[in-house]
Coordinates of N, CA and C in Angstrom, one line a residue:
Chain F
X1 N -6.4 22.3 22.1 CA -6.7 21.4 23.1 C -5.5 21.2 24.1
X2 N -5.6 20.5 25.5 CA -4.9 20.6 26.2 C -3.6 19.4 25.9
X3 N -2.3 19.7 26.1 CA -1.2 18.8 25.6 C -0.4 18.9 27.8
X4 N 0.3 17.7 27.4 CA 1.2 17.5 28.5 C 1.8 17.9 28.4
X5 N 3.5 18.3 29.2 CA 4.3 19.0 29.1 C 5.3 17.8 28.8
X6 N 5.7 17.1 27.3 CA 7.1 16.2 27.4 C 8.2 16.5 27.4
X7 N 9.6 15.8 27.7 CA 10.9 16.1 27.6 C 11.8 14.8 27.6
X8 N 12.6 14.8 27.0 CA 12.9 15.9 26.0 C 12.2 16.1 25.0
X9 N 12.4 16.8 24.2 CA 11.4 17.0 22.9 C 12.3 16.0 21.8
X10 N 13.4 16.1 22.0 CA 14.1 15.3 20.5 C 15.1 14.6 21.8
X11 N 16.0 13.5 21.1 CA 17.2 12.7 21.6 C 18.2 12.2 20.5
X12 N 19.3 11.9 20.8 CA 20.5 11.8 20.0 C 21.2 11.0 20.7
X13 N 20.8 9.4 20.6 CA 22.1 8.6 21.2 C 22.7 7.9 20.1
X14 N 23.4 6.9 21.0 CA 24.6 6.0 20.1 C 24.1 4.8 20.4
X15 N 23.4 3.5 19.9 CA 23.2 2.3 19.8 C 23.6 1.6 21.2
X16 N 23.0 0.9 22.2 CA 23.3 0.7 23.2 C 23.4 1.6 24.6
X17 N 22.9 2.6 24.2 CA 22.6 3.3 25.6 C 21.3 2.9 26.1
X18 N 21.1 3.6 27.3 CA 19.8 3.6 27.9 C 19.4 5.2 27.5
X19 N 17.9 5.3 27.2 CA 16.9 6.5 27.2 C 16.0 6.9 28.4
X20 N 16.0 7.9 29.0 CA 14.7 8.4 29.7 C 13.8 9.6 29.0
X21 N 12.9 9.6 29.1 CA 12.1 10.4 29.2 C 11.1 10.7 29.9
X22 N 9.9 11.6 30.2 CA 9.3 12.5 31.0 C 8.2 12.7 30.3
X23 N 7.0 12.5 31.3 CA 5.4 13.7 31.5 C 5.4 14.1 32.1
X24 N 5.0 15.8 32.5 CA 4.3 16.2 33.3 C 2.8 16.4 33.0
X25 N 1.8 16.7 33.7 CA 0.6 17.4 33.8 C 0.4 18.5 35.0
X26 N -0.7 19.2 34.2 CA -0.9 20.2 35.8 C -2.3 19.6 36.5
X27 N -3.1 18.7 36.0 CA -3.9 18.1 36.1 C -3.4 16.5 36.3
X28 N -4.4 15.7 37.3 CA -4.2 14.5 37.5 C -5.2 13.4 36.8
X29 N -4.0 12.3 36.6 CA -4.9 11.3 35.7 C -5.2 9.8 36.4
X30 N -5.7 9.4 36.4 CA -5.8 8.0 36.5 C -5.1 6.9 35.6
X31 N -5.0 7.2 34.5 CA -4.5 6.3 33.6 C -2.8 7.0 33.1
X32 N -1.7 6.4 32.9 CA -1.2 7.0 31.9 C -0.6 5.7 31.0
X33 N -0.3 6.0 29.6 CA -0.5 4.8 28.3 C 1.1 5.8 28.1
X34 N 1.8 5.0 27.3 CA 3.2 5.3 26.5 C 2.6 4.7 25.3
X35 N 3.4 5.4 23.9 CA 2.9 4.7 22.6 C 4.2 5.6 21.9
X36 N 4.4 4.6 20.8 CA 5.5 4.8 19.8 C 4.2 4.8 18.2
X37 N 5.4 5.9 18.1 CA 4.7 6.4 16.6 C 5.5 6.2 15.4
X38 N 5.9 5.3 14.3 CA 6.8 5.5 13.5 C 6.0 6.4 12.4
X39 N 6.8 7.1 11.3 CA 6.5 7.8 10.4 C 5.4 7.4 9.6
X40 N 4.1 8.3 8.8 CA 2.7 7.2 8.5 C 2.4 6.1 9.1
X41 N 2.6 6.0 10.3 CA 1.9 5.0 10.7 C 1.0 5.3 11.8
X42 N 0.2 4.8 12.5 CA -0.3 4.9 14.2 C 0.2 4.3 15.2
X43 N 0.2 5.3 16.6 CA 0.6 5.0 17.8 C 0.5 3.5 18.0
X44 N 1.3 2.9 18.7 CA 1.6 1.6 18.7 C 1.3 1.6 20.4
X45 N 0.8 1.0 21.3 CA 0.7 1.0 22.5 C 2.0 0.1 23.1
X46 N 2.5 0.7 23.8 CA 4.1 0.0 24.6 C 3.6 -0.3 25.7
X47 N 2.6 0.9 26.6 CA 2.9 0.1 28.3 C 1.5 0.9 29.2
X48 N 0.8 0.3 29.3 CA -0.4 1.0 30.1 C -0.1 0.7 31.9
X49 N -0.6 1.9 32.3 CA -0.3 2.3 33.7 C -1.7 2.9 34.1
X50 N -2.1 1.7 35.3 CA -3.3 2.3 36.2 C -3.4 2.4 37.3
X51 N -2.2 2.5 38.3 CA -1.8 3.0 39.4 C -0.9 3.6 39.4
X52 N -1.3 4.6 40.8 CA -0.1 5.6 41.0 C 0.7 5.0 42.0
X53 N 2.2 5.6 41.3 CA 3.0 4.6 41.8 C 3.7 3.2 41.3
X54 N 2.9 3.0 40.2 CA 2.9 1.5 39.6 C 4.2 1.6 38.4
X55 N 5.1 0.5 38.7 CA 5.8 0.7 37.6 C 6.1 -1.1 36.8
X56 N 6.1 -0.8 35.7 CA 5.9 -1.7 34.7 C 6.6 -2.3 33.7
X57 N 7.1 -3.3 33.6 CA 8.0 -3.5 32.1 C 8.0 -4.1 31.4
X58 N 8.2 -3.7 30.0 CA 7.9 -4.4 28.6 C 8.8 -4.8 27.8
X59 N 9.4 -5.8 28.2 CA 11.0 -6.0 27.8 C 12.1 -5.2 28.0
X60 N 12.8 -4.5 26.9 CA 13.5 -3.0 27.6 C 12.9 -2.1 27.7
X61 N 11.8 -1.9 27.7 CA 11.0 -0.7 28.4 C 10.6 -1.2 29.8
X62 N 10.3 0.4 30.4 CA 10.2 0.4 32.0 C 9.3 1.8 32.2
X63 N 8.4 2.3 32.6 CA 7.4 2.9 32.9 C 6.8 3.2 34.1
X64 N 6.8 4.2 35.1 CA 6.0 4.2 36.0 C 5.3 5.7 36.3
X65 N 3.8 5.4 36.7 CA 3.4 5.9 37.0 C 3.2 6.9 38.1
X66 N 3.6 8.2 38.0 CA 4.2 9.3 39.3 C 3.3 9.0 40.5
X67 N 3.4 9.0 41.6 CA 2.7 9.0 42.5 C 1.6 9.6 42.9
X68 N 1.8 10.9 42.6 CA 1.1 12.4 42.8 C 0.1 12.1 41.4
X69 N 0.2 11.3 40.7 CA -0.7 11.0 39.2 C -0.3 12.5 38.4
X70 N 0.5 13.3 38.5 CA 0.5 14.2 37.7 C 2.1 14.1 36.5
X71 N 2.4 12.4 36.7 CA 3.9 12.3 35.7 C 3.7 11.2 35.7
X72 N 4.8 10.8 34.8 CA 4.7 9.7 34.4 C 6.6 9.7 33.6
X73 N 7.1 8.6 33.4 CA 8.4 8.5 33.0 C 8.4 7.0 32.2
X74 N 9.3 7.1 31.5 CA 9.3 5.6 30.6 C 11.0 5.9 30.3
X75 N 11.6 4.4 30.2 CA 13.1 4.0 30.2 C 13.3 2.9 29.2
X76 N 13.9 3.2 28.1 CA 14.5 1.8 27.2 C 15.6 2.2 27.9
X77 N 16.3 0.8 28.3 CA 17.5 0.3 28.1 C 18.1 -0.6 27.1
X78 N 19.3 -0.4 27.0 CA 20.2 -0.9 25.8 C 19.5 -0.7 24.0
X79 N 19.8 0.6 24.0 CA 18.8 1.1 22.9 C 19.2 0.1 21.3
X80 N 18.1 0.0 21.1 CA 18.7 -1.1 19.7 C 17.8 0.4 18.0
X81 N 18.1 0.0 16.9 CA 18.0 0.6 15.9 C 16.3 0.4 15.9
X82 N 15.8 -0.4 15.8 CA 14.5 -0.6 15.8 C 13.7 0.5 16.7
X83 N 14.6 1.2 17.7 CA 13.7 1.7 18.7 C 13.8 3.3 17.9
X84 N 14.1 3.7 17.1 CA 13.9 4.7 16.9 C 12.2 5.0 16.4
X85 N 12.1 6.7 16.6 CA 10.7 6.9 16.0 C 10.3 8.3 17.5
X86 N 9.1 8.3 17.6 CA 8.6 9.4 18.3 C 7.7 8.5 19.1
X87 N 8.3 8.7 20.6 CA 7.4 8.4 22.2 C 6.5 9.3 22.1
X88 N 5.3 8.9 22.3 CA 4.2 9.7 23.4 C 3.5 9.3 24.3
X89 N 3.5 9.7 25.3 CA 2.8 9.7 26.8 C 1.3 10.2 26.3
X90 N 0.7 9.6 27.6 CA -1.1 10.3 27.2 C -1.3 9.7 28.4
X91 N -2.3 11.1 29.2 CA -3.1 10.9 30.4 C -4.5 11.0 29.7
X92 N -5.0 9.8 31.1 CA -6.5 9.4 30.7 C -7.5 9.3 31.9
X93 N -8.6 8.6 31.9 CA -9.7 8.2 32.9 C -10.0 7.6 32.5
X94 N -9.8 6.3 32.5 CA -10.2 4.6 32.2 C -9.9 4.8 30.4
X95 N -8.9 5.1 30.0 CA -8.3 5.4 29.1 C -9.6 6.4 28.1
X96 N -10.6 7.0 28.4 CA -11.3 7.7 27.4 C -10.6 9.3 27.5
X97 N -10.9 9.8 25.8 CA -10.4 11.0 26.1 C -9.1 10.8 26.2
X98 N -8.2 10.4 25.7 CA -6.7 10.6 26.0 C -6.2 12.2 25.8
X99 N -5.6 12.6 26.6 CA -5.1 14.0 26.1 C -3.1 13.4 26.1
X100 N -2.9 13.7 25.0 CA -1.2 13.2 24.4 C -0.4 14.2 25.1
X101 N 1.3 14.0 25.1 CA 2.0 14.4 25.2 C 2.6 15.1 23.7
X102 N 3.6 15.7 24.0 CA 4.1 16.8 23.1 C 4.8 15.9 21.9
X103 N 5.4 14.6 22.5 CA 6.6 13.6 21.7 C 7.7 13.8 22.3
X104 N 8.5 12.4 22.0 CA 9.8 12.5 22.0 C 10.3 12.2 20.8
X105 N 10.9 12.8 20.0 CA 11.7 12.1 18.9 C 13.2 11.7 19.1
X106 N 13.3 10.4 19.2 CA 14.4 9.5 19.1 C 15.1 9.2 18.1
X107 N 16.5 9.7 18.2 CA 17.3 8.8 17.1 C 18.4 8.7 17.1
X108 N 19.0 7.5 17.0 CA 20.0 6.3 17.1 C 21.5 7.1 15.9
X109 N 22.3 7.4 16.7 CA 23.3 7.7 15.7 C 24.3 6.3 15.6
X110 N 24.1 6.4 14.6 CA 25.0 5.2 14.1 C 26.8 5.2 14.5
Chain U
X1 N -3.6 -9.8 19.0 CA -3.9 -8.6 19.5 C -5.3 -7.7 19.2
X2 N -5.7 -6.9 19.6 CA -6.1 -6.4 19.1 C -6.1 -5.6 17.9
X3 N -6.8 -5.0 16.9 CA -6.6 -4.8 15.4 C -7.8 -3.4 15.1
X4 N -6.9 -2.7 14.7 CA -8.1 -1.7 14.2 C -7.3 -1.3 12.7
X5 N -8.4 -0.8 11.8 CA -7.8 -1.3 10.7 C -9.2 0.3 10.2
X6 N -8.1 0.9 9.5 CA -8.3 2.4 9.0 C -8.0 2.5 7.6
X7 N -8.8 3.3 6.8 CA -9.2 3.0 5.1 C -9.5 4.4 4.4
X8 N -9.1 4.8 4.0 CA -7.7 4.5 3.2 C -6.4 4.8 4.1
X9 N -5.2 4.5 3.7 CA -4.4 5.2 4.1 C -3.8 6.0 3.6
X10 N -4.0 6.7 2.3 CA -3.4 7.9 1.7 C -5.1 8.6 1.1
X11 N -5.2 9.6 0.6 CA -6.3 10.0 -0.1 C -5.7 11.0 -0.7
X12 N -6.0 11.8 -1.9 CA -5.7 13.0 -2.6 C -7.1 13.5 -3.0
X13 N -7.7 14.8 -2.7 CA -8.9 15.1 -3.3 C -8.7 17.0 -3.8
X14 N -9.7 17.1 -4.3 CA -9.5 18.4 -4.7 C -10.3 19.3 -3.9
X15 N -10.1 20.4 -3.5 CA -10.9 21.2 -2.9 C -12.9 21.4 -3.2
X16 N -13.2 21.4 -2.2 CA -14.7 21.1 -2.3 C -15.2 19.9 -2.2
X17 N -14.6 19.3 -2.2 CA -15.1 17.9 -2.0 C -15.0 17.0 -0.9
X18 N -16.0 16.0 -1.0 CA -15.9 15.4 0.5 C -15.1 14.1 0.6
X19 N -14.6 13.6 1.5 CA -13.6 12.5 1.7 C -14.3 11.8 2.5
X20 N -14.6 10.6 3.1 CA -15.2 9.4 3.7 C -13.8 8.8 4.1
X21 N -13.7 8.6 5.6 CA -12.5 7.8 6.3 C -12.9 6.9 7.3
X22 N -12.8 5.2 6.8 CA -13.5 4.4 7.7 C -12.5 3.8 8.9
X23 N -13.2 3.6 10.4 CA -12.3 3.3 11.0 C -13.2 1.7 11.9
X24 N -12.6 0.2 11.3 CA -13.4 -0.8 11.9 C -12.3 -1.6 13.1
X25 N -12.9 -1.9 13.8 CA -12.3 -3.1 15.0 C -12.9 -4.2 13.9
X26 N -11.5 -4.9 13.9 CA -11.0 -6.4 13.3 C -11.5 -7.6 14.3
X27 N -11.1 -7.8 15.6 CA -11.8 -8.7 16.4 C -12.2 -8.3 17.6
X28 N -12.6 -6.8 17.5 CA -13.6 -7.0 18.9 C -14.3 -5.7 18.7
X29 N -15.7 -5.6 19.4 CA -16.6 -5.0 19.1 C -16.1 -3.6 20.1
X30 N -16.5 -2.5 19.6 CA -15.6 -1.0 19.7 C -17.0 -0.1 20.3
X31 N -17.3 0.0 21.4 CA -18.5 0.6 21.7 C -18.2 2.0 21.5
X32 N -16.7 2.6 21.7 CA -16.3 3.9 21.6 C -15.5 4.1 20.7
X33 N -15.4 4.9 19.3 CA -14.2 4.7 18.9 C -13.7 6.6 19.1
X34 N -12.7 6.9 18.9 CA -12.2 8.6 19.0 C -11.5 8.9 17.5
X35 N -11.3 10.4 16.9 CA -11.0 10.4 16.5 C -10.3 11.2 16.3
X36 N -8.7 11.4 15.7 CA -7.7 12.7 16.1 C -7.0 13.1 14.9
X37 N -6.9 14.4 15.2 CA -6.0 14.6 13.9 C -4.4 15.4 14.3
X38 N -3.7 15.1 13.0 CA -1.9 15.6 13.8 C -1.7 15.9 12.4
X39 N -0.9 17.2 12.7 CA -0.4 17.8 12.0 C 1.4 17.5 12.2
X40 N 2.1 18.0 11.2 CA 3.3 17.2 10.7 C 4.1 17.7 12.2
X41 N 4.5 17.2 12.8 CA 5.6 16.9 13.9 C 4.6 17.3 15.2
X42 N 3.9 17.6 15.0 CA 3.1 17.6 16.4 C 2.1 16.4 17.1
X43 N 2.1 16.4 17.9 CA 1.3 15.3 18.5 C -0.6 15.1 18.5
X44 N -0.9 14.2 18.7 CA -2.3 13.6 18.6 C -3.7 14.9 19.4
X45 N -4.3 15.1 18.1 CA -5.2 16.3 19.1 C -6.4 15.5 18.9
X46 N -7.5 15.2 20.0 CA -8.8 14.8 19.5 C -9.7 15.4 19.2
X47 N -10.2 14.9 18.1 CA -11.7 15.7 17.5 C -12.6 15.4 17.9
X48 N -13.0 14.7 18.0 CA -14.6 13.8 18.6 C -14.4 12.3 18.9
X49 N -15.1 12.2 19.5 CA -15.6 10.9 20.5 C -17.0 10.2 19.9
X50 N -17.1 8.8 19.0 CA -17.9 8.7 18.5 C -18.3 7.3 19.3
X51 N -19.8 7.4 19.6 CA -20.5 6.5 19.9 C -21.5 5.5 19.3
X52 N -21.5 4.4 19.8 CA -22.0 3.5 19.2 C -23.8 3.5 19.0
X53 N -24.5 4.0 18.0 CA -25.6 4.1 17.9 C -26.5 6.1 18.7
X54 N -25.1 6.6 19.0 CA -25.7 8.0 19.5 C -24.7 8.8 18.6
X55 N -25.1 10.0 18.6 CA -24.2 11.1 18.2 C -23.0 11.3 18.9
X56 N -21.9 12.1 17.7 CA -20.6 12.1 18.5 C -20.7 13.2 19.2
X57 N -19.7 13.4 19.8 CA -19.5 14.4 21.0 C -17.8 15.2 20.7
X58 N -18.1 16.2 19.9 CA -17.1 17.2 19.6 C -16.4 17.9 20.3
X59 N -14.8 17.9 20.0 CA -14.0 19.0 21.1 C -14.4 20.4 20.6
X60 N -13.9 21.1 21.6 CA -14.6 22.6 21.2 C -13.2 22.6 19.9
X61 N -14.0 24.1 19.5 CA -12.9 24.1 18.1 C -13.2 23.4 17.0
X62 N -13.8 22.0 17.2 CA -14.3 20.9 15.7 C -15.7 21.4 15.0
X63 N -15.6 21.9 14.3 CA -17.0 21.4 13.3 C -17.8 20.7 13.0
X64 N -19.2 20.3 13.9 CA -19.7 18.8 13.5 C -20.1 19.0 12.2
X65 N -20.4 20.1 11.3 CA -21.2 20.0 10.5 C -20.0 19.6 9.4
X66 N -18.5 19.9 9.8 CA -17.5 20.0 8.8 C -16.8 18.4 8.4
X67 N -17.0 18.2 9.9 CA -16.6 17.0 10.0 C -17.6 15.7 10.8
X68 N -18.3 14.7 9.6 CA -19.2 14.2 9.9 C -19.1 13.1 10.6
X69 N -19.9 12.4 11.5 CA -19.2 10.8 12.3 C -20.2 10.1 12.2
X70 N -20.0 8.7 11.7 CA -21.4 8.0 11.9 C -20.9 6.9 12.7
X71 N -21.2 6.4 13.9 CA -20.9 4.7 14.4 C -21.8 3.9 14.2
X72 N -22.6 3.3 13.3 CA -24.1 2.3 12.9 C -23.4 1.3 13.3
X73 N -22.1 0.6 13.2 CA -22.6 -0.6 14.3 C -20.9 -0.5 15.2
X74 N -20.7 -1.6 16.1 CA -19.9 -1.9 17.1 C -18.5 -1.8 16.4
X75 N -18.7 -2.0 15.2 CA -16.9 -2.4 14.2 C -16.7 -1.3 13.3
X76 N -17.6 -0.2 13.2 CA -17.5 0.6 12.1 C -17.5 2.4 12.3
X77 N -16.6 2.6 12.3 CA -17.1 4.3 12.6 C -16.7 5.4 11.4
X78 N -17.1 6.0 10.8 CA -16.8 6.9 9.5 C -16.3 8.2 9.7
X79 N -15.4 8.8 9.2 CA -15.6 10.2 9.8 C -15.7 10.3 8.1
X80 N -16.5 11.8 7.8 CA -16.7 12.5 6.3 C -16.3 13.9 7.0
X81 N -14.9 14.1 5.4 CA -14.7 15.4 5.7 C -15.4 16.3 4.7
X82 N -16.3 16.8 4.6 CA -16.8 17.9 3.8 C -16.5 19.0 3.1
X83 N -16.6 19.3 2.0 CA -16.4 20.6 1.3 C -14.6 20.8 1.9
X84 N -14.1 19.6 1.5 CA -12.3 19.9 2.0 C -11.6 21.1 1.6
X85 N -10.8 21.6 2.3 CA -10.3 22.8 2.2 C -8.8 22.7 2.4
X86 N -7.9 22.9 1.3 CA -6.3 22.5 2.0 C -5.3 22.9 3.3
X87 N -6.7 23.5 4.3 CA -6.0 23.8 5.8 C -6.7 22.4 6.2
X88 N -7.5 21.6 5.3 CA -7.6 19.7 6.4 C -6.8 19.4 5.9
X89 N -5.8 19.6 4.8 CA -5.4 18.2 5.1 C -3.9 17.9 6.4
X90 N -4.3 16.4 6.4 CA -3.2 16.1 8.0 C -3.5 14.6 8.0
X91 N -3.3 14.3 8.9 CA -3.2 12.9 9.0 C -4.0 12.5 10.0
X92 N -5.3 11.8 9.7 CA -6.2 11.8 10.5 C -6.0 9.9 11.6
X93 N -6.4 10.0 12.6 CA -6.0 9.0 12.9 C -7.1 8.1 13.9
X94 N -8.0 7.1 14.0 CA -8.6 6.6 14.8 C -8.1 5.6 15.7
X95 N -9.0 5.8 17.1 CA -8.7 4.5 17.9 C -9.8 4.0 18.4
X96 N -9.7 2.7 19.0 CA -10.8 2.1 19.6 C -11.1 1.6 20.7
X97 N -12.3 1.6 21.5 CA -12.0 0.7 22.9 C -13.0 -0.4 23.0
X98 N -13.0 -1.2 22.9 CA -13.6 -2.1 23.7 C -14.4 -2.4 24.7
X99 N -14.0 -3.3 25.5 CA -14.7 -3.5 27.1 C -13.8 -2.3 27.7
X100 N -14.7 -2.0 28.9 CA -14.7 -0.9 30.1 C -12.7 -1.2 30.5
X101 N -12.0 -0.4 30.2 CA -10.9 -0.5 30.9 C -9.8 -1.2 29.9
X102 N -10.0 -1.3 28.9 CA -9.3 -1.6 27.5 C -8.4 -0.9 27.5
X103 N -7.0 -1.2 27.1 CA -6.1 -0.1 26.8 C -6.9 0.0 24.9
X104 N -6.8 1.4 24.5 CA -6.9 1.8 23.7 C -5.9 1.7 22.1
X105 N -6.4 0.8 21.4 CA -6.0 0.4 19.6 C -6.3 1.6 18.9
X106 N -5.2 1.8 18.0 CA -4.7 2.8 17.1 C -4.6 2.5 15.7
X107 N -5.0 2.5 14.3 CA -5.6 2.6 13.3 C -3.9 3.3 13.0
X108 N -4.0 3.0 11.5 CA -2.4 3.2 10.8 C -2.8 4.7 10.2
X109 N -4.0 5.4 10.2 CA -4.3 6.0 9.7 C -4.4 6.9 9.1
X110 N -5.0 8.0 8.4 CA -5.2 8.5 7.0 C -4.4 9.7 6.4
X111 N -3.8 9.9 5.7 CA -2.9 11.0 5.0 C -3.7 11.7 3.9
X112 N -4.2 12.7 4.3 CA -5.4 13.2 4.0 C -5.2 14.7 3.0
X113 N -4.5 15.2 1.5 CA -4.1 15.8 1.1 C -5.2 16.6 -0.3
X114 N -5.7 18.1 0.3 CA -6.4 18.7 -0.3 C -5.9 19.3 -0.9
X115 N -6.2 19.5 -2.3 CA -5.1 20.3 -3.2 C -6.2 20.8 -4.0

């Protein structure tokens, strides 16, 4: 099935930084969703996006929707220990059919 | 918040046999629920799209016959894995939507190990 292009794939900070990360698509979406995945568990929804252009924030998260609808980017600032785990992006059409991104895997060096 | 709430969350079975994996909305009725499976470090692929009172609607590549869906009412959607083979097992995972324009709920979902 079809996946988005994410990046980074993995990350390596130090407690208190700020994170970015990245979607592409070659295809345009209407919707794009961020979700955090910890180990056995399910995607947790962080930040839904239904305009291009639209940017959004969820405490230290920050998210906006590419203009061109073919990206999308999400930012924790002041990274705390709790945030670790694996980001994924997903483009949609009134959220059905999500097609996911690749992941980010996050993690906090002590 | 919303709640979707997925059953079991581990399973062990033996080859040939079939697994039953329920996936219900806790407080709100789910006219669409989806269902995906991920393999260990890769991301969410979907299998089918299961509707409320009609047949699912399979991605190419899925087996409807392998992998069965029933949605009988608004809160309840089943997938049955069939005649299991230890290339299923993975971590199966459901979500749900709601009203038209819902952001989409995610199910803690199933660790699915054929042996």
């Amino acid at each position: 099935g079809q996946q988005l292009n994410q990046s980074p794939q993995s990350m390596f900070i130090q407690e208190g930084e700020d994170v970015s990360m990245n979607c592409t698509s070659s295809s345009i979406f209407n919707t794009w969703l961020w979700y955090k995945q910890d180990p056995g568990e399910g995607p947790v929804l962080l930040i839904a996006l239904y305009k291009a252009g639209e940017l959004t924030s969820n405490g230290r998260l920050t998210a906006q929707f590419g203009i061109t609808r073919k990206d999308s980017f999400l930012n924790i600032s002041a990274s705390i220990p709790s945030d670790v785990g694996i980001y994924f992006c997903a483009g949609g059409f009134g959220n059905e059919k999500l097609t996911f991104g690749t992941g980010t895997r996050l993690t906090i060096i002590p | 918040g919303a709640v979707v709430s997925q059953h079991p969350s581990r399973v062990i079975c033996k080859s040939g046999t079939s697994v039953k994996i329920e996936c219900r909305s806790l407080d709100f009725q789910a006219t669409t629920m989806f269902w995906y499976r991920q393999f260990p470090k890769q991301s969410l692929m979907l299998m089918a799209t299961s509707n409320e009172g009609s047949k699912a609607t399979y991605e190419q590549g899925v087996e409807k016959d392998k992998f069965l869906i029933n949605h009988a009412s608004l809160t309840l959607s089943t997938l049955t894995v069939t005649s299991a083979h230890p290339e299923d097992s993975s971590f199966y995972i459901c979500s749900a939507q709601g009203a038209n324009n819902s952001p989409l709920h995610f199910g803690n979902g199933t660790r699915l190990t054929v042996t």
